[in-house]
């Protein structure tokens, strides 16, 4: 099953047809929890079917429309590789399902577009990065994003330090070998002979990393994403001297990468640079707080919806876990709030997200505690709005 990439998200955002059904639920892999996920999905599809009927679709047509989605409930293979969440989208064109790396709240929505607000946390941040895992025994370059990391084939990348330094013959007078120090930590440069041991060791390491740098340079030449170094502490400052890539992360992952799988490398690197990816969100929150005057910002949902439909929202901060059910009358530019939810209710937070993104605004998911008390979203405008627009 495919991940939710930025391209996938944009396609879901743009799609319009009647009807569109969106279903989200938390899941777990296999066993009892897998059975619980099946029950959740079945119940949510029943709810979606009832909403389709309430919106004017004949019961037999509603049942046929969701038939392919209901087949997922009994699909044994489908439930074996679940992650933290699941999204299912049904349209007149096709059924698409996505494993999600984070948990989501249960919800089913019927509309003429897909419900995409719960996906915002997955695409709001640029998470592409490279991982360079280096020891004296092995070198790996991985291309990664939030979802996965895969090793990149790099021509001329040495397999290890011996290959980089051409120590292929036992007769080599420097008698290079690798010595293990402590748990899984290697140290280049046990040399037999005279000379300053530590200076020669550093010189050899620097040359090793220059060879690595030259090999990966063509791969990274057009990139602007972070490169995360993974290796023992004493190697990183030496690699910094050899490095020519301008986006090397200042924070590295400490440890012996030889004992970690690609997946473990990915988890450790992503955790290390997560604050770097999240910084635009925090900057937007600070910017909102520092703005003076209601003409430049608002936490009034009706004002935000008006501005979003007019392309006036520069940045939208939303709590995607709390839908606000209601209806937006575009002709009257008026908001109706529904409590409890009606059969024809739409999530007004989702509508604000859709309109802001459609007009090239930025949208960031934030916890409700980061918003002003009782508010579901906050917007920064592209220019100061007159009082009549507020």
Tab-separated table of N, CA and C in Angstrom, residues 239-339:
chain	number	residue	atom	x	y	z
A	239	UNK	N	34.776	14.334	9.932
A	239	UNK	CA	33.976	14.354	8.707
A	239	UNK	C	33.571	15.785	8.355
A	240	UNK	N	33.266	16.603	9.346
A	240	UNK	CA	32.902	17.993	9.069
A	240	UNK	C	34.003	18.719	8.294
A	241	UNK	N	35.255	18.391	8.587
A	241	UNK	CA	36.368	19.009	7.862
A	241	UNK	C	36.397	18.580	6.394
A	242	UNK	N	36.037	17.334	6.148
A	242	UNK	CA	36.086	16.816	4.787
A	242	UNK	C	34.839	17.158	3.979
A	243	UNK	N	33.756	17.429	4.639
A	243	UNK	CA	32.458	17.597	3.983
A	243	UNK	C	32.395	18.853	3.110
A	244	UNK	N	31.782	18.720	1.934
A	244	UNK	CA	31.562	19.859	1.049
A	244	UNK	C	30.080	20.153	0.833
A	245	UNK	N	29.198	19.348	1.435
A	245	UNK	CA	27.756	19.553	1.266
A	245	UNK	C	27.286	20.630	2.248
A	246	UNK	N	26.667	21.701	1.770
A	246	UNK	CA	26.353	22.834	2.656
A	246	UNK	C	25.212	22.594	3.627
A	247	UNK	N	24.492	21.481	3.488
A	247	UNK	CA	23.324	21.249	4.347
A	247	UNK	C	23.537	20.080	5.306
A	248	UNK	N	24.781	19.855	5.677
A	248	UNK	CA	25.076	18.851	6.690
A	248	UNK	C	24.467	19.284	8.017
A	249	UNK	N	23.688	18.406	8.642
A	249	UNK	CA	23.064	18.730	9.915
A	249	UNK	C	24.131	18.907	10.997
A	250	UNK	N	23.943	19.929	11.824
A	250	UNK	CA	24.890	20.185	12.907
A	250	UNK	C	24.788	19.139	14.009
A	251	UNK	N	23.674	18.445	14.034
A	251	UNK	CA	23.454	17.407	15.040
A	251	UNK	C	23.559	16.039	14.383
A	252	UNK	N	24.408	15.166	14.936
A	252	UNK	CA	24.581	13.846	14.352
A	252	UNK	C	24.023	12.772	15.276
A	253	UNK	N	23.893	11.570	14.742
A	253	UNK	CA	23.443	10.421	15.535
A	253	UNK	C	24.679	9.670	16.005
A	254	UNK	N	24.830	9.550	17.316
A	254	UNK	CA	26.010	8.901	17.877
A	254	UNK	C	25.800	7.397	17.997
A	255	UNK	N	26.781	6.628	17.596
A	255	UNK	CA	26.736	5.183	17.764
A	255	UNK	C	27.398	4.472	16.599
A	256	UNK	N	27.458	3.181	16.700
A	256	UNK	CA	28.043	2.366	15.642
A	256	UNK	C	26.954	1.951	14.661
A	257	UNK	N	26.901	2.517	13.468
A	257	UNK	CA	25.812	2.216	12.533
A	257	UNK	C	25.841	0.790	11.997
A	258	UNK	N	26.959	0.093	12.150
A	258	UNK	CA	27.054	-1.269	11.626
A	258	UNK	C	26.058	-2.212	12.288
A	259	UNK	N	25.641	-1.888	13.499
A	259	UNK	CA	24.738	-2.786	14.220
A	259	UNK	C	23.270	-2.398	14.018
A	260	UNK	N	23.005	-1.366	13.224
A	260	UNK	CA	21.633	-0.894	13.013
A	260	UNK	C	21.167	-1.203	11.603
A	261	UNK	N	19.908	-1.590	11.481
A	261	UNK	CA	19.292	-1.786	10.177
A	261	UNK	C	18.972	-0.435	9.551
A	262	UNK	N	18.603	-0.444	8.283
A	262	UNK	CA	18.199	0.794	7.626
A	262	UNK	C	17.014	1.432	8.348
A	263	UNK	N	16.085	0.607	8.804
A	263	UNK	CA	14.923	1.141	9.513
A	263	UNK	C	15.336	1.804	10.822
A	264	UNK	N	16.257	1.184	11.551
A	264	UNK	CA	16.715	1.783	12.806
A	264	UNK	C	17.484	3.070	12.557
A	265	UNK	N	18.297	3.090	11.516
A	265	UNK	CA	18.982	4.331	11.148
A	265	UNK	C	17.979	5.433	10.850
A	266	UNK	N	16.941	5.077	10.123
A	266	UNK	CA	15.905	6.040	9.760
A	266	UNK	C	15.233	6.626	10.998
A	267	UNK	N	14.864	5.769	11.938
A	267	UNK	CA	14.185	6.228	13.157
A	267	UNK	C	15.071	7.167	13.966
A	268	UNK	N	16.340	6.812	14.092
A	268	UNK	CA	17.253	7.620	14.896
A	268	UNK	C	17.547	8.969	14.227
A	269	UNK	N	17.713	8.959	12.910
A	269	UNK	CA	18.001	10.207	12.196
A	269	UNK	C	16.802	11.135	12.218
A	270	UNK	N	15.605	10.579	12.005
A	270	UNK	CA	14.403	11.403	11.986
A	270	UNK	C	14.147	12.037	13.350
A	271	UNK	N	14.388	11.278	14.393
A	271	UNK	CA	14.232	11.822	15.744
A	271	UNK	C	15.219	12.965	15.999
A	272	UNK	N	16.410	12.827	15.452
A	272	UNK	CA	17.450	13.831	15.681
A	272	UNK	C	17.107	15.163	15.019
A	273	UNK	N	16.535	15.113	13.821
A	273	UNK	CA	16.309	16.360	13.083
A	273	UNK	C	14.851	16.801	13.081
A	274	UNK	N	13.993	16.110	13.854
A	274	UNK	CA	12.581	16.487	13.913
A	274	UNK	C	12.376	17.954	14.288
A	275	UNK	N	13.118	18.502	15.275
A	275	UNK	CA	12.923	19.923	15.597
A	275	UNK	C	13.207	20.851	14.421
A	276	UNK	N	14.149	20.471	13.590
A	276	UNK	CA	14.478	21.287	12.416
A	276	UNK	C	13.303	21.326	11.452
A	277	UNK	N	12.627	20.188	11.267
A	277	UNK	CA	11.479	20.147	10.376
A	277	UNK	C	10.289	20.893	10.955
A	278	UNK	N	10.162	20.900	12.278
A	278	UNK	CA	9.002	21.507	12.927
A	278	UNK	C	9.135	23.015	13.113
A	279	UNK	N	10.290	23.576	12.872
A	279	UNK	CA	10.520	24.997	13.167
A	279	UNK	C	9.569	25.946	12.447
A	280	UNK	N	9.155	25.705	11.174
A	280	UNK	CA	8.214	26.643	10.542
A	280	UNK	C	6.892	26.750	11.298
A	281	UNK	N	6.445	25.642	11.886
A	281	UNK	CA	5.195	25.666	12.644
A	281	UNK	C	5.323	26.568	13.866
A	282	UNK	N	6.435	26.417	14.587
A	282	UNK	CA	6.636	27.238	15.779
A	282	UNK	C	6.832	28.711	15.413
A	283	UNK	N	7.473	28.947	14.302
A	283	UNK	CA	7.645	30.324	13.837
A	283	UNK	C	6.297	30.947	13.500
A	284	UNK	N	5.384	30.148	12.915
A	284	UNK	CA	4.058	30.658	12.578
A	284	UNK	C	3.258	30.982	13.833
A	285	UNK	N	3.361	30.133	14.847
A	285	UNK	CA	2.675	30.413	16.110
A	285	UNK	C	3.192	31.698	16.743
A	286	UNK	N	4.504	31.880	16.733
A	286	UNK	CA	5.090	33.091	17.305
A	286	UNK	C	4.685	34.324	16.490
A	287	UNK	N	4.656	34.168	15.178
A	287	UNK	CA	4.272	35.282	14.316
A	287	UNK	C	2.842	35.706	14.596
A	288	UNK	N	1.951	34.722	14.783
A	288	UNK	CA	0.559	35.049	15.077
A	288	UNK	C	0.461	35.846	16.381
A	289	UNK	N	1.185	35.407	17.391
A	289	UNK	CA	1.133	36.077	18.692
A	289	UNK	C	1.670	37.491	18.635
A	290	UNK	N	2.631	37.720	17.758
A	290	UNK	CA	3.285	39.025	17.697
A	290	UNK	C	2.570	40.029	16.810
A	291	UNK	N	1.600	39.569	16.015
A	291	UNK	CA	0.890	40.490	15.135
A	291	UNK	C	-0.027	41.399	15.944
A	292	UNK	N	-0.083	42.645	15.555
A	292	UNK	CA	-0.933	43.613	16.249
A	292	UNK	C	-2.139	43.936	15.372
A	293	UNK	N	-3.329	43.901	15.977
A	293	UNK	CA	-4.522	44.297	15.249
A	293	UNK	C	-5.233	43.129	14.600
A	294	UNK	N	-6.577	43.146	14.656
A	294	UNK	CA	-7.382	42.060	14.105
A	294	UNK	C	-7.373	42.038	12.588
A	295	UNK	N	-6.913	43.094	11.964
A	295	UNK	CA	-6.894	43.119	10.504
A	295	UNK	C	-5.875	42.168	9.906
A	296	UNK	N	-4.880	41.775	10.677
A	296	UNK	CA	-3.822	40.905	10.186
A	296	UNK	C	-3.997	39.450	10.608
A	297	UNK	N	-4.891	39.204	11.535
A	297	UNK	CA	-5.055	37.842	12.044
A	297	UNK	C	-6.472	37.670	12.575
A	298	UNK	N	-6.882	36.406	12.768
A	298	UNK	CA	-8.196	36.151	13.355
A	298	UNK	C	-8.269	34.724	13.862
A	299	UNK	N	-9.071	34.538	14.925
A	299	UNK	CA	-9.397	33.197	15.398
A	299	UNK	C	-10.901	32.952	15.311
A	300	UNK	N	-11.600	33.837	14.572
A	300	UNK	CA	-13.027	33.709	14.336
A	300	UNK	C	-13.229	32.835	13.107
A	301	UNK	N	-13.859	31.676	13.282
A	301	UNK	CA	-13.980	30.712	12.199
A	301	UNK	C	-14.731	31.282	10.997
A	302	UNK	N	-15.763	32.066	11.221
A	302	UNK	CA	-16.504	32.656	10.107
A	302	UNK	C	-15.637	33.626	9.321
A	303	UNK	N	-14.875	34.450	10.015
A	303	UNK	CA	-13.957	35.385	9.345
A	303	UNK	C	-12.902	34.612	8.559
A	304	UNK	N	-12.389	33.556	9.159
A	304	UNK	CA	-11.353	32.758	8.498
A	304	UNK	C	-11.893	32.104	7.234
A	305	UNK	N	-13.116	31.563	7.304
A	305	UNK	CA	-13.703	30.922	6.124
A	305	UNK	C	-13.931	31.936	5.003
A	306	UNK	N	-14.404	33.121	5.345
A	306	UNK	CA	-14.573	34.161	4.329
A	306	UNK	C	-13.240	34.486	3.668
A	307	UNK	N	-12.230	34.687	4.496
A	307	UNK	CA	-10.909	35.049	3.967
A	307	UNK	C	-10.303	33.897	3.163
A	308	UNK	N	-10.485	32.674	3.623
A	308	UNK	CA	-9.911	31.527	2.923
A	308	UNK	C	-10.516	31.372	1.533
A	309	UNK	N	-11.825	31.569	1.417
A	309	UNK	CA	-12.472	31.470	0.109
A	309	UNK	C	-12.023	32.581	-0.828
A	310	UNK	N	-11.570	33.690	-0.268
A	310	UNK	CA	-11.099	34.821	-1.081
A	310	UNK	C	-9.596	34.766	-1.341
A	311	UNK	N	-8.932	33.734	-0.854
A	311	UNK	CA	-7.489	33.624	-1.050
A	311	UNK	C	-6.688	34.594	-0.211
A	312	UNK	N	-7.252	35.021	0.923
A	312	UNK	CA	-6.587	36.025	1.757
A	312	UNK	C	-5.789	35.422	2.915
A	313	UNK	N	-5.869	34.096	3.097
A	313	UNK	CA	-5.169	33.452	4.219
A	313	UNK	C	-3.753	33.088	3.795
A	314	UNK	N	-2.808	33.650	4.494
A	314	UNK	CA	-1.401	33.325	4.250
A	314	UNK	C	-0.999	32.066	5.008
A	315	UNK	N	-1.388	31.987	6.292
A	315	UNK	CA	-1.013	30.865	7.143
A	315	UNK	C	-2.196	30.484	8.014
A	316	UNK	N	-2.473	29.183	8.064
A	316	UNK	CA	-3.570	28.673	8.883
A	316	UNK	C	-3.023	27.687	9.895
A	317	UNK	N	-3.354	27.887	11.150
A	317	UNK	CA	-2.971	27.007	12.250
A	317	UNK	C	-4.226	26.293	12.734
A	318	UNK	N	-4.237	24.950	12.684
A	318	UNK	CA	-5.468	24.228	12.977
A	318	UNK	C	-5.214	23.057	13.906
A	319	UNK	N	-6.236	22.733	14.679
A	319	UNK	CA	-6.252	21.503	15.456
A	319	UNK	C	-7.067	20.500	14.648
A	320	UNK	N	-6.394	19.606	13.936
A	320	UNK	CA	-7.085	18.692	13.014
A	320	UNK	C	-7.812	17.574	13.742
A	321	UNK	N	-7.599	17.442	15.042
A	321	UNK	CA	-8.246	16.375	15.802
A	321	UNK	C	-9.619	16.775	16.329
A	322	UNK	N	-10.007	18.019	16.112
A	322	UNK	CA	-11.306	18.477	16.614
A	322	UNK	C	-12.130	19.069	15.481
A	323	UNK	N	-12.935	18.243	14.794
A	323	UNK	CA	-13.785	18.786	13.733
A	323	UNK	C	-14.843	19.727	14.295
A	324	UNK	N	-15.240	20.694	13.494
A	324	UNK	CA	-16.325	21.616	13.846
A	324	UNK	C	-17.419	21.406	12.802
A	325	UNK	N	-18.498	20.764	13.194
A	325	UNK	CA	-19.532	20.410	12.238
A	325	UNK	C	-20.468	21.578	11.980
A	326	UNK	N	-20.794	21.765	10.701
A	326	UNK	CA	-21.677	22.860	10.328
A	326	UNK	C	-21.841	22.933	8.828
A	327	UNK	N	-22.173	24.116	8.360
A	327	UNK	CA	-22.370	24.341	6.927
A	327	UNK	C	-21.953	25.760	6.590
A	328	UNK	N	-21.320	25.904	5.437
A	328	UNK	CA	-20.896	27.223	4.979
A	328	UNK	C	-21.702	27.604	3.749
A	329	UNK	N	-22.427	28.698	3.828
A	329	UNK	CA	-23.183	29.241	2.699
A	329	UNK	C	-22.311	30.273	2.004
A	330	UNK	N	-21.743	29.882	0.869
A	330	UNK	CA	-20.810	30.771	0.186
A	330	UNK	C	-21.514	31.999	-0.362
A	331	UNK	N	-22.752	31.864	-0.824
A	331	UNK	CA	-23.465	33.021	-1.373
A	331	UNK	C	-23.727	34.072	-0.303
A	332	UNK	N	-24.126	33.608	0.868
A	332	UNK	CA	-24.405	34.534	1.968
A	332	UNK	C	-23.175	34.803	2.826
A	333	UNK	N	-22.114	34.001	2.582
A	333	UNK	CA	-20.889	34.089	3.380
A	333	UNK	C	-21.228	33.991	4.867
A	334	UNK	N	-21.993	32.934	5.166
A	334	UNK	CA	-22.506	32.784	6.516
A	334	UNK	C	-22.246	31.361	7.006
A	335	UNK	N	-21.889	31.247	8.278
A	335	UNK	CA	-21.565	29.976	8.906
A	335	UNK	C	-22.722	29.493	9.765
A	336	UNK	N	-23.072	28.213	9.575
A	336	UNK	CA	-24.046	27.557	10.448
A	336	UNK	C	-23.326	26.464	11.215
A	337	UNK	N	-23.390	26.499	12.525
A	337	UNK	CA	-22.761	25.479	13.354
A	337	UNK	C	-23.800	24.442	13.773
A	338	UNK	N	-23.438	23.175	13.699
A	338	UNK	CA	-24.365	22.084	13.996
A	338	UNK	C	-23.887	21.297	15.223
A	339	UNK	N	-24.677	21.336	16.267
A	339	UNK	CA	-24.390	20.544	17.462
A	339	UNK	C	-25.720	20.034	18.002
